[in-house]
Coordinates of C-alpha atoms and ligand atoms in Angstrom, one line a residue:
X11 CA 0.0 0.0 0.0
X12 CA 1.0 3.6 -0.2
X13 CA 1.0 4.1 3.6
X14 CA 4.5 4.7 4.8
X15 CA 4.3 5.0 8.6
X16 CA 3.2 1.7 9.8
X17 CA 3.8 1.6 13.5
X18 CA 3.0 5.0 14.6
X19 CA 0.0 6.2 16.6
X20 CA -0.5 9.2 14.5
X21 CA -4.0 9.4 13.5
X22 CA -3.3 10.1 9.9
X23 CA -1.5 6.8 9.3
X24 CA -3.4 6.3 6.1
X25 CA -2.6 9.7 4.8
X26 CA -0.2 9.1 2.0
X27 CA 2.5 11.7 1.4
X28 CA 1.5 14.2 -1.1
X29 CA 2.6 13.3 -4.5
X30 CA 3.5 15.4 -7.5
X31 CA 3.9 13.8 -10.9
X32 CA 7.1 13.7 -12.9
X33 CA 7.3 16.2 -15.7
X34 CA 6.3 14.6 -18.9
X35 CA 7.5 16.4 -22.0
X36 CA 6.4 19.9 -21.1
X37 CA 6.4 21.1 -24.7
X38 CA 3.8 18.6 -25.8
X39 CA 1.0 20.4 -23.9
X40 CA -0.3 24.0 -23.8
X41 CA -1.1 24.0 -20.1
X42 CA 0.3 22.5 -16.9
X43 CA -1.5 20.7 -14.1
X44 CA -0.3 19.8 -10.7
X45 CA -2.0 17.1 -8.6
X46 CA -1.6 16.0 -5.0
X47 CA -3.3 13.0 -3.5
X48 CA -4.4 12.1 0.0
X49 CA -6.1 9.0 1.5
X50 CA -6.1 5.5 0.4
X51 CA -4.5 3.8 -2.6
X52 CA -7.9 4.1 -4.5
X53 CA -7.4 7.9 -4.5
X54 CA -3.8 7.6 -5.7
X55 CA -5.1 5.3 -8.5
X56 CA -7.8 7.7 -9.4
X57 CA -5.3 10.5 -9.7
X58 CA -3.6 8.5 -12.4
X59 CA -6.9 8.3 -14.3
X60 CA -7.3 12.0 -13.9
X61 CA -3.8 12.6 -15.2
X62 CA -4.7 10.5 -18.3
X63 CA -7.9 12.5 -18.9
X64 CA -6.0 15.8 -18.6
X65 CA -3.1 14.6 -20.9
X66 CA -5.7 13.9 -23.5
X67 CA -7.0 17.4 -23.1
X68 CA -3.8 19.3 -23.5
X69 CA -2.5 19.4 -19.9
X70 CA 1.0 18.2 -19.1
X71 CA 2.0 17.4 -15.5
X72 CA 4.3 19.6 -13.4
X73 CA 5.9 18.9 -10.0
X74 CA 5.9 22.6 -9.1
X75 CA 2.5 24.0 -8.2
X76 CA 3.6 27.5 -8.6
X77 CA 3.9 27.1 -12.4
X78 CA 0.6 25.2 -12.8
X79 CA -2.5 26.5 -14.6
X80 CA -4.6 23.9 -12.8
X81 CA -4.1 22.7 -9.3
X82 CA -5.9 19.6 -8.2
X83 CA -6.1 18.1 -4.7
X84 CA -7.6 14.6 -4.4
X85 CA -9.0 14.5 -0.9
X86 CA -9.9 12.0 1.8
X87 CA -12.8 12.2 4.4
X88 CA -12.1 9.1 6.4
X89 CA -11.3 10.9 9.6
X90 CA -11.6 14.5 10.7
X91 CA -7.9 14.8 10.8
X92 CA -7.7 13.8 7.1
X93 CA -10.0 16.7 6.2
X94 CA -8.0 19.2 8.3
X95 CA -4.8 18.2 6.5
X96 CA -6.5 19.0 3.2
X97 CA -7.8 22.4 4.4
X98 CA -4.4 23.3 5.6
X99 CA -2.8 22.4 2.3
X100 CA -5.4 24.4 0.4
X101 CA -4.3 27.6 2.2
X102 CA -0.8 26.9 0.8
X103 CA -1.9 26.0 -2.7
X104 CA -4.1 29.0 -3.1
X105 CA -1.0 31.2 -3.1
X106 CA -0.7 30.2 -6.8
X107 CA -3.4 32.8 -7.5
X108 CA -1.1 35.6 -6.5
X109 CA 1.4 34.4 -9.1
X110 CA -1.0 33.5 -11.8
X111 CA -4.5 35.0 -11.4
X112 CA -5.9 32.8 -14.1
X113 CA -4.9 29.5 -12.3
X114 CA -7.7 27.2 -11.3
X115 CA -8.0 25.2 -8.1
X116 CA -10.0 22.0 -8.1
X117 CA -11.0 19.7 -5.2
X118 CA -11.4 16.1 -6.2
X119 CA -12.3 12.9 -4.3
X120 CA -14.1 12.0 -1.1
X121 CA -14.2 15.5 0.5
X122 CA -15.6 16.9 -2.7
X123 CA -18.3 14.3 -2.6
X124 CA -19.1 14.7 1.0
X125 CA -19.2 18.5 1.1
X126 CA -20.4 19.1 -2.5
X127 CA -21.2 22.8 -3.3
X128 CA -20.8 23.7 0.4
X129 CA -17.1 23.4 -0.2
X130 CA -17.2 26.5 -2.5
X131 CA -18.8 28.5 0.2
X132 CA -16.3 27.4 2.8
X133 CA -13.2 27.8 0.6
X134 CA -13.7 30.8 -1.6
X135 CA -10.6 30.2 -3.7
X136 CA -11.7 26.8 -4.9
X137 CA -13.0 26.9 -8.5
X138 CA -14.1 23.3 -9.0
X139 CA -15.6 20.5 -6.9
X140 CA -15.5 17.1 -8.6
X141 CA -16.6 13.8 -7.1
X142 CA -14.9 10.4 -7.7
X143 CA -17.3 9.3 -10.4
X144 CA -17.2 12.6 -12.3
X145 CA -13.7 12.7 -13.6
X146 CA -14.7 12.3 -17.2
X147 CA -16.4 15.6 -17.0
X148 CA -13.2 17.4 -15.9
X149 CA -12.5 19.0 -19.4
X150 CA -16.0 20.5 -19.5
X151 CA -15.8 21.7 -15.9
X152 CA -12.4 23.3 -16.6
X153 CA -13.8 25.2 -19.6
X154 CA -16.7 26.3 -17.4
X155 CA -14.4 27.5 -14.6
X156 CA -12.2 29.3 -17.1
X157 CA -15.1 31.6 -17.8
X158 CA -15.1 32.5 -14.1
X159 CA -18.0 30.3 -13.0
X160 CA -17.7 27.8 -10.2
X161 CA -18.0 24.3 -11.6
X162 CA -19.4 21.3 -9.6
X163 CA -20.1 17.7 -10.6
X164 CA -20.6 15.3 -7.7
X165 CA -22.9 12.8 -9.3
X166 CA -22.3 9.3 -8.2
X167 CA -22.7 6.5 -10.8
X168 CA -23.7 2.9 -10.7
X169 CA -21.6 2.0 -13.7
X170 CA -18.5 4.1 -13.9
X171 CA -15.3 2.1 -13.5
X172 CA -13.0 4.1 -15.9
X173 CA -12.3 0.7 -17.4
X174 CA -11.2 2.1 -20.8
X175 CA -8.9 4.8 -19.5
X176 CA -5.2 3.9 -19.3
X177 CA -3.9 5.6 -16.2
X178 CA -0.7 7.7 -16.4
X179 CA 1.6 6.4 -13.7
X180 CA 2.5 9.1 -11.3
X181 CA 5.5 9.0 -9.0
X182 CA 6.0 5.3 -9.6
X183 CA 9.0 3.2 -8.8
X184 CA 8.4 1.4 -12.1
X185 CA 8.2 -1.9 -10.3
X186 CA 4.8 -2.0 -8.6
X187 CA 1.6 -0.6 -9.9
X188 CA -2.0 -0.2 -8.5
X189 CA -4.9 -1.4 -10.6
X190 CA -8.4 -0.5 -9.6
X191 CA -10.8 -3.5 -10.0
X192 CA -14.0 -2.1 -8.5
X193 CA -15.4 1.1 -7.0
X194 CA -17.7 2.0 -4.2
X195 CA -18.8 -0.1 -1.2
X196 CA -22.1 -1.7 -0.4
X197 CA -21.3 -2.4 3.2
X198 CA -22.5 -0.1 5.8
X199 CA -19.9 -0.2 8.6
X200 CA -21.5 2.3 10.9
X201 CA -18.3 4.4 11.5
X202 CA -17.5 4.7 7.8
X203 CA -18.0 7.6 5.4
X204 CA -16.9 5.7 2.3
X205 CA -20.3 4.4 1.1
X206 CA -21.4 8.0 1.1
X207 CA -18.4 9.4 -0.8
X208 CA -17.8 6.5 -3.2
X209 CA -21.3 5.3 -3.9
X210 CA -22.6 1.8 -4.8
X211 CA -20.3 -1.0 -5.4
X212 CA -19.5 -2.0 -9.0
X213 CA -16.9 -4.3 -10.6
X214 CA -14.7 -3.5 -13.5
X215 CA -14.6 -5.6 -16.7
X216 CA -12.0 -8.4 -16.0
X217 CA -10.6 -8.1 -19.5
X218 CA -9.7 -4.5 -19.1
X219 CA -8.1 -5.4 -15.7
X220 CA -6.0 -8.2 -17.3
X221 CA -5.2 -5.8 -20.2
X222 CA -3.9 -3.1 -17.8
X223 CA -1.9 -5.6 -15.8
X224 CA -0.4 -7.0 -19.0
X225 CA 0.6 -3.5 -20.1
X226 CA 2.3 -2.9 -16.8
X227 CA 4.2 -6.2 -17.1
X228 CA 5.3 -5.4 -20.6
X229 CA 6.5 -2.0 -19.4
X230 CA 8.8 -3.6 -16.8
X231 CA 6.5 -3.7 -13.8
X232 CA 6.7 -6.9 -11.7
X233 CA 4.0 -6.4 -9.2
X234 CA 0.3 -5.3 -9.4
X235 CA -1.9 -4.5 -6.4
X236 CA -5.6 -5.1 -7.2
X237 CA -7.6 -2.4 -5.5
X238 CA -11.1 -2.1 -4.1
X239 CA -12.7 -1.2 -0.7
X240 CA -13.9 -4.8 -0.5
X241 CA -12.1 -6.9 -3.2
X242 CA -13.6 -10.2 -2.2
X243 CA -17.0 -9.1 -3.3
X244 CA -15.7 -8.5 -6.8
X245 CA -18.3 -10.0 -9.1
X246 CA -18.6 -9.3 -12.8
X247 CA -21.4 -10.6 -15.0
X248 CA -21.1 -10.4 -18.8
X249 CA -23.8 -8.1 -20.3
X250 CA -25.3 -10.9 -22.3
X251 CA -25.8 -14.0 -20.2
X252 CA -25.3 -16.2 -23.2
X253 CA -21.7 -15.2 -23.6
X254 CA -19.4 -16.3 -20.9
X255 CA -19.5 -16.9 -17.2
X256 CA -19.6 -14.6 -14.3
X257 CA -16.2 -13.8 -12.9
X258 CA -15.6 -13.9 -9.1
X259 CA -12.6 -12.5 -7.3
X260 CA -11.0 -15.9 -7.1
X261 CA -11.4 -16.2 -10.9
X262 CA -9.9 -12.8 -11.4
X263 CA -6.9 -13.6 -9.3
X264 CA -6.3 -16.6 -11.4
X265 CA -6.6 -14.7 -14.6
X266 CA -4.1 -12.1 -13.4
X267 CA -1.7 -14.8 -12.0
X268 CA -1.6 -16.5 -15.4
X269 CA -0.3 -13.3 -17.2
X270 CA 3.3 -14.3 -16.2
X271 CA 4.8 -16.2 -13.4
X272 CA 7.2 -13.2 -12.9
X273 CA 4.4 -10.8 -12.2
X274 CA 3.5 -10.7 -8.5
X275 CA -0.1 -10.1 -7.5
X276 CA -1.3 -8.4 -4.3
X277 CA -4.8 -7.1 -3.4
X278 CA -6.4 -4.8 -0.9
X279 CA -8.7 -4.7 1.0
X280 CA -10.4 -7.9 2.1
X281 CA -13.5 -7.8 4.3
X282 CA -13.4 -10.8 6.6
X283 CA -17.0 -11.7 5.9
X284 CA -16.3 -12.1 2.2
X285 CA -13.0 -13.8 1.8
X286 CA -13.8 -17.3 0.6
X287 CA -11.9 -20.7 0.6
X288 CA -11.9 -20.3 -3.2
X289 CA -9.8 -17.2 -2.9
X290 CA -7.5 -18.9 -0.3
X291 CA -7.0 -22.0 -2.5
X292 CA -6.3 -19.8 -5.5
X293 CA -3.7 -17.9 -3.5
X294 CA -2.1 -21.2 -2.4
X295 CA -2.1 -22.5 -6.0
X296 CA -0.1 -19.7 -7.6
X297 CA 3.4 -18.9 -6.3
X298 CA 3.1 -15.4 -7.8
X299 CA 0.0 -14.5 -5.7
X300 CA 1.6 -13.0 -2.6
X301 CA 1.0 -14.8 0.7
X302 CA -0.4 -11.7 2.4
X303 CA -3.9 -10.7 3.5
X304 CA -4.9 -7.3 4.9
X305 CA -7.9 -8.4 7.0
X306 CA -9.2 -5.4 9.0
X307 CA -10.7 -6.5 12.3
X308 CA -11.7 -3.1 13.6
X309 CA -12.5 -4.4 17.1
X310 CA -12.1 -7.7 19.0
X311 CA -15.4 -7.4 20.9
X312 CA -18.5 -9.0 19.4
X313 CA -20.7 -6.4 21.0
X314 CA -18.7 -3.5 19.4
X315 CA -18.5 -5.3 16.1
X316 CA -22.3 -5.5 16.1
X317 CA -22.6 -1.8 16.7
X318 CA -20.0 -1.3 13.9
X319 CA -22.2 -3.4 11.6
X320 CA -19.3 -5.5 10.6
X321 CA -21.5 -8.7 10.4
X322 CA -19.0 -11.1 12.0
X323 CA -18.3 -12.0 15.6
X324 CA -15.0 -12.3 17.4
X325 CA -15.1 -16.1 17.1
X326 CA -16.0 -16.0 13.4
X327 CA -13.0 -13.7 12.7
X328 CA -10.6 -15.9 14.7
X329 CA -11.8 -18.9 12.8
X330 CA -11.1 -17.1 9.6
X331 CA -7.5 -16.3 10.6
X332 CA -7.1 -20.0 11.6
X333 CA -8.4 -21.1 8.2
X334 CA -6.0 -18.8 6.3
X335 CA -3.1 -20.2 8.2
X336 CA -4.4 -23.8 7.8
X337 CA -4.4 -23.3 4.0
X338 CA -1.2 -21.1 3.8
X339 CA 0.9 -21.5 7.0
X340 CA 3.3 -18.9 5.8
X341 CA 0.7 -16.2 5.0
X342 CA 1.3 -12.7 6.4
X343 CA -1.8 -11.0 8.0
X344 CA -2.3 -7.4 8.8
X345 CA -5.2 -5.4 10.2
X346 CA -7.0 -2.1 10.7
X347 CA -8.0 -1.3 14.3
X348 CA -10.2 1.4 15.7
X349 CA -9.8 2.4 19.4
X350 CA -12.6 4.0 21.4
X351 CA -15.6 3.4 19.3
X352 CA -18.9 4.5 20.8
X353 CA -19.7 2.7 24.2
X354 CA -16.4 0.7 24.1
X355 CA -15.6 -0.5 27.6
X356 CA -12.3 -1.6 29.1
X357 CA -13.4 -5.1 28.6
X358 CA -14.1 -4.5 24.9
X359 CA -10.7 -2.9 24.6
X360 CA -9.1 -6.0 26.2
X361 CA -10.9 -8.1 23.7
X362 CA -9.2 -6.1 20.9
X363 CA -5.8 -6.7 22.5
X364 CA -6.5 -10.4 22.8
X365 CA -7.7 -10.8 19.2
X366 CA -4.5 -9.1 18.1
X367 CA -2.5 -11.7 20.0
X368 CA -4.5 -14.5 18.5
X369 CA -4.1 -13.2 15.0
X370 CA -0.4 -12.4 15.5
X371 CA -0.6 -9.5 13.0
X372 CA 2.6 -8.7 11.2
X373 CA 1.4 -5.1 11.0
X374 CA -1.6 -2.9 11.6
X375 CA -3.0 0.5 10.8
X376 CA -4.3 1.9 14.1
X377 CA -6.7 4.8 14.6
X378 CA -8.9 6.3 17.3
X379 CA -12.5 6.7 16.4
X380 CA -13.4 9.9 14.7
X381 CA -17.1 10.6 14.2
X382 CA -18.1 11.3 10.6
X383 CA -21.2 13.4 9.9
X384 CA -24.0 11.4 8.2
X385 CA -22.8 7.9 9.1
X386 CA -24.9 5.4 10.9
X387 CA -22.8 5.7 14.1
X388 CA -23.1 9.5 14.1
X389 CA -26.9 9.3 13.8
X390 CA -27.4 6.4 16.3
X391 CA -24.7 6.5 18.9
X392 CA -23.0 9.0 21.1
X393 CA -19.3 9.5 20.6
X394 CA -18.9 9.0 24.3
X395 CA -15.3 7.8 24.9
X396 CA -13.2 10.8 26.2
X397 CA -10.3 11.7 24.0
X398 CA -7.7 10.8 26.6
X399 CA -9.2 7.3 27.0
X400 CA -9.2 6.8 23.2
X401 CA -5.6 7.9 23.1
X402 CA -4.5 5.7 26.0
X403 CA -6.2 2.7 24.4
X404 CA -4.7 3.4 21.0
X405 CA -1.3 3.7 22.6
X406 CA -1.8 0.2 24.2
X407 CA -2.8 -1.2 20.8
X408 CA 0.2 0.4 19.1
X409 CA 2.6 -0.9 21.8
X410 CA 1.2 -4.4 21.4
X411 CA 1.4 -4.3 17.7
X412 CA 5.0 -3.2 17.9
X413 CA 5.7 -6.3 20.0
X414 CA 3.8 -8.5 17.6
X415 CA 5.7 -7.1 14.6
X416 CA 9.0 -7.6 16.3
X417 CA 8.1 -11.2 17.3
X418 CA 7.0 -11.9 13.7
X419 CA 10.3 -10.5 12.4
X420 CA 12.4 -12.5 14.9
X421 CA 10.7 -15.7 13.6
X422 CA 12.1 -14.9 10.1
X423 CA 15.8 -14.8 11.3
X424 CA 17.8 -17.4 9.4
X425 CA 15.1 -17.9 6.7
X426 CA 15.6 -17.2 3.1
X427 CA 13.0 -15.2 1.1
X428 CA 12.4 -14.4 -2.5
X429 CA 12.5 -10.7 -2.7
X430 CA 11.3 -8.3 -5.5
X431 CA 13.7 -5.4 -5.6
X432 CA 11.9 -2.1 -5.5
X433 CA 14.9 0.3 -5.5
X434 CA 17.6 1.7 -3.2
X435 CA 17.1 1.5 0.5
X436 CA 16.1 4.9 2.0
X437 CA 19.4 5.0 4.1
X438 CA 22.0 4.0 1.5
X439 CA 22.4 3.6 -2.2
X440 CA 24.7 0.7 -1.4
X441 CA 21.7 -1.3 -0.2
X442 CA 18.6 -2.6 -2.0
X443 CA 15.1 -2.5 -0.6
X444 CA 12.5 -5.1 -1.6
X445 CA 9.6 -7.0 -0.2
X446 CA 8.9 -10.6 0.7
X447 CA 5.8 -12.3 -0.5
X448 CA 4.4 -11.6 3.0
X449 CA 4.9 -7.9 2.3
X450 CA 7.7 -7.4 4.7
X451 CA 10.4 -4.9 3.8
X452 CA 13.8 -6.5 3.5
X453 CA 17.0 -4.4 3.2
X454 CA 20.3 -5.9 2.0
X455 CA 23.7 -4.9 0.6
X456 CA 24.0 -4.9 -3.2
X457 CA 27.5 -6.4 -2.9
X458 CA 29.1 -7.4 -6.3
X459 CA 26.0 -8.7 -7.8
X460 CA 24.7 -7.2 -11.0
X461 CA 21.0 -6.7 -10.1
X462 CA 18.4 -4.0 -10.8
X463 CA 15.1 -3.0 -9.5
X464 CA 12.4 -5.3 -10.8
X465 CA 14.7 -8.3 -10.3
X466 CA 13.9 -11.2 -7.9
X467 CA 16.7 -12.3 -5.6
X468 CA 16.9 -14.9 -2.8
X469 CA 17.9 -13.1 0.5
X470 CA 18.7 -14.7 3.9
X471 CA 17.5 -12.7 6.9
X472 CA 20.3 -12.0 9.4
X473 CA 18.9 -9.2 11.6
X474 CA 15.7 -7.3 12.1
X475 CA 14.1 -4.3 13.7
X476 CA 10.4 -3.8 14.6
X477 CA 9.6 -2.6 11.1
X478 CA 12.3 -4.1 8.8
X479 CA 14.2 -7.3 8.0
X480 CA 17.9 -7.0 7.2
X481 CA 19.6 -9.7 5.1
X482 CA 22.3 -10.9 2.8
X483 CA 21.9 -12.2 -0.8
X484 CA 22.2 -16.0 -1.0
X485 CA 24.9 -16.7 -3.5
Ligands
LIG506 N1 -12.6 -0.8 3.0 C1 -11.7 -1.0 3.9 C2 -11.4 0.1 4.8 C3 -11.4 1.5 4.2 S1 -11.1 2.8 5.4 C4 -12.2 -2.1 4.8 O1 -13.4 -2.4 5.0 O2 -11.4 -2.7 5.5 C5 -9.6 2.3 6.2 C6 -9.7 2.2 7.6 O3 -10.0 3.4 8.3 C7 -10.8 1.3 8.2 O4 -10.5 -0.1 8.1 C8 -10.9 1.7 9.6 O5 -10.1 1.0 10.4 C9 -10.5 3.2 9.5 N2 -11.7 4.1 9.7 C10 -12.7 4.2 8.9 N3 -13.6 5.1 9.4 C11 -13.1 5.6 10.5 C12 -13.5 6.5 11.5 N4 -14.7 7.1 11.4 N5 -12.7 6.7 12.6 C13 -11.5 6.1 12.7 N6 -11.1 5.2 11.8 C14 -11.8 4.9 10.7
LIG507 FE1 -16.0 1.5 5.0 FE2 -16.9 -0.9 5.8 FE3 -17.0 -0.3 3.2 FE4 -14.6 -0.7 4.3 S1 -16.2 -2.2 4.1 S2 -15.2 1.0 3.0 S3 -14.9 0.1 6.4 S4 -18.2 0.7 4.8
LIG508 FE1 -10.3 8.4 2.2 FE2 -12.1 8.2 0.3 FE3 -10.1 6.4 0.4 S1 -12.5 8.7 2.4 S2 -9.7 6.3 2.6 S3 -9.9 8.5 0.0 S4 -12.2 6.0 -0.3

């Protein structure tokens, strides 16, 4: 995933760093756009679709917002903090108007969808508000905004998947790419704003998915992450029932796995209620489907899970973890956890800690509950856990996760893993950084070997920290 700070207790763990695209031949376009993305990998993938639409319409990318004619910010609403981050950044970005009075500012993504035209009243310097299903209308909205009018399109769609648009890869390492396989979410987790900002669930045509993954492979990519809010409920039916069979997520995984054994496949996110044995057996069958499942638990208390509308119990979740490990004993598992949901007692909190121990998560994204306007929880329950209690519980969760991550890494000492090299390590260009199938970061010296990013290499783990494995190439 795009998250970079795994083991912190910062609330904005899922806030990706802002990205700016590389400059693609600036002379080929009359105008320049700058785009920054926040939130989950879906948003980052959407920005690549937006870049493609803009390229087709005469806009080239720039990394420097001060020289842009069009500034876009792709926003996230998942927690209040995520929205605050965007508002702060907007006050920076709007300085562009002092340099170039004709420059336009557009707000895309989940905040645009949540706040709609209200955004224009709150932030006077914003010219366009465009929801996640309305990116095809961007060229028209830009024309409208250029005449000095405010432009808004926040219509959600039941069909839009942008299947036919080839994303322009932004800030990529050239090794791993994200491919959106579905949009929206039909679950109604009571804490979550996503069903309101992303609309109904719909699956993308599998042939266009395989086509995009094949293109990535042919361009040197060696890993694709299939993206959706709930990938296990992927389900595509051909328009005419006489031609072809429906495609499930397990079928899709297999189709992508068969592109080439040298292309690794990851996916995110799985809802525990929907991940089937079929998916697990397909993962086990193909070496190139990574042995790693992000399986957000949210809480370990059945009572809280019910209030959250997660539709599984503590026992059911634990049985699912056991089943995964029965079919794939070496599978990595990670989670999302919310501390301090409405009415959470100390006992509920202890249940969360104990389910973490049971699941032995390799990693978790941990948050304290942030009430979102309009959600079921906001309407039905009081946000009644004091902030200091939320923070203390979150700190305990983070502390336990660090211990679990460390234990999990210690178990890997002495083992040899197949690693896909992603690039230089952050600390030194004498070291490579790559990932194991289980999604653990492994850093190792380049030594005399003639390797490059995108290559696979066998690496033996010799040391570890809480967050990283350190190793040596097996000759
Ligand atoms: N579709 C994914 C999650 C998307 S949101 C899934 O179902 O697993 C990512 C994570 O943000 C969630 O798993 C949850 O842990 C967290 N989250 C969502 N809404 C939140 C809220 N109101 N307060 C705190 N954390 C929240
Ligand atoms: Fe939100 Fe639940 Fe849908 Fe995930 S599955 S996006 S948490 S409503
Ligand atoms: Fe945020 Fe929207 Fe993703 S709310 S987490 S950007 S789907």
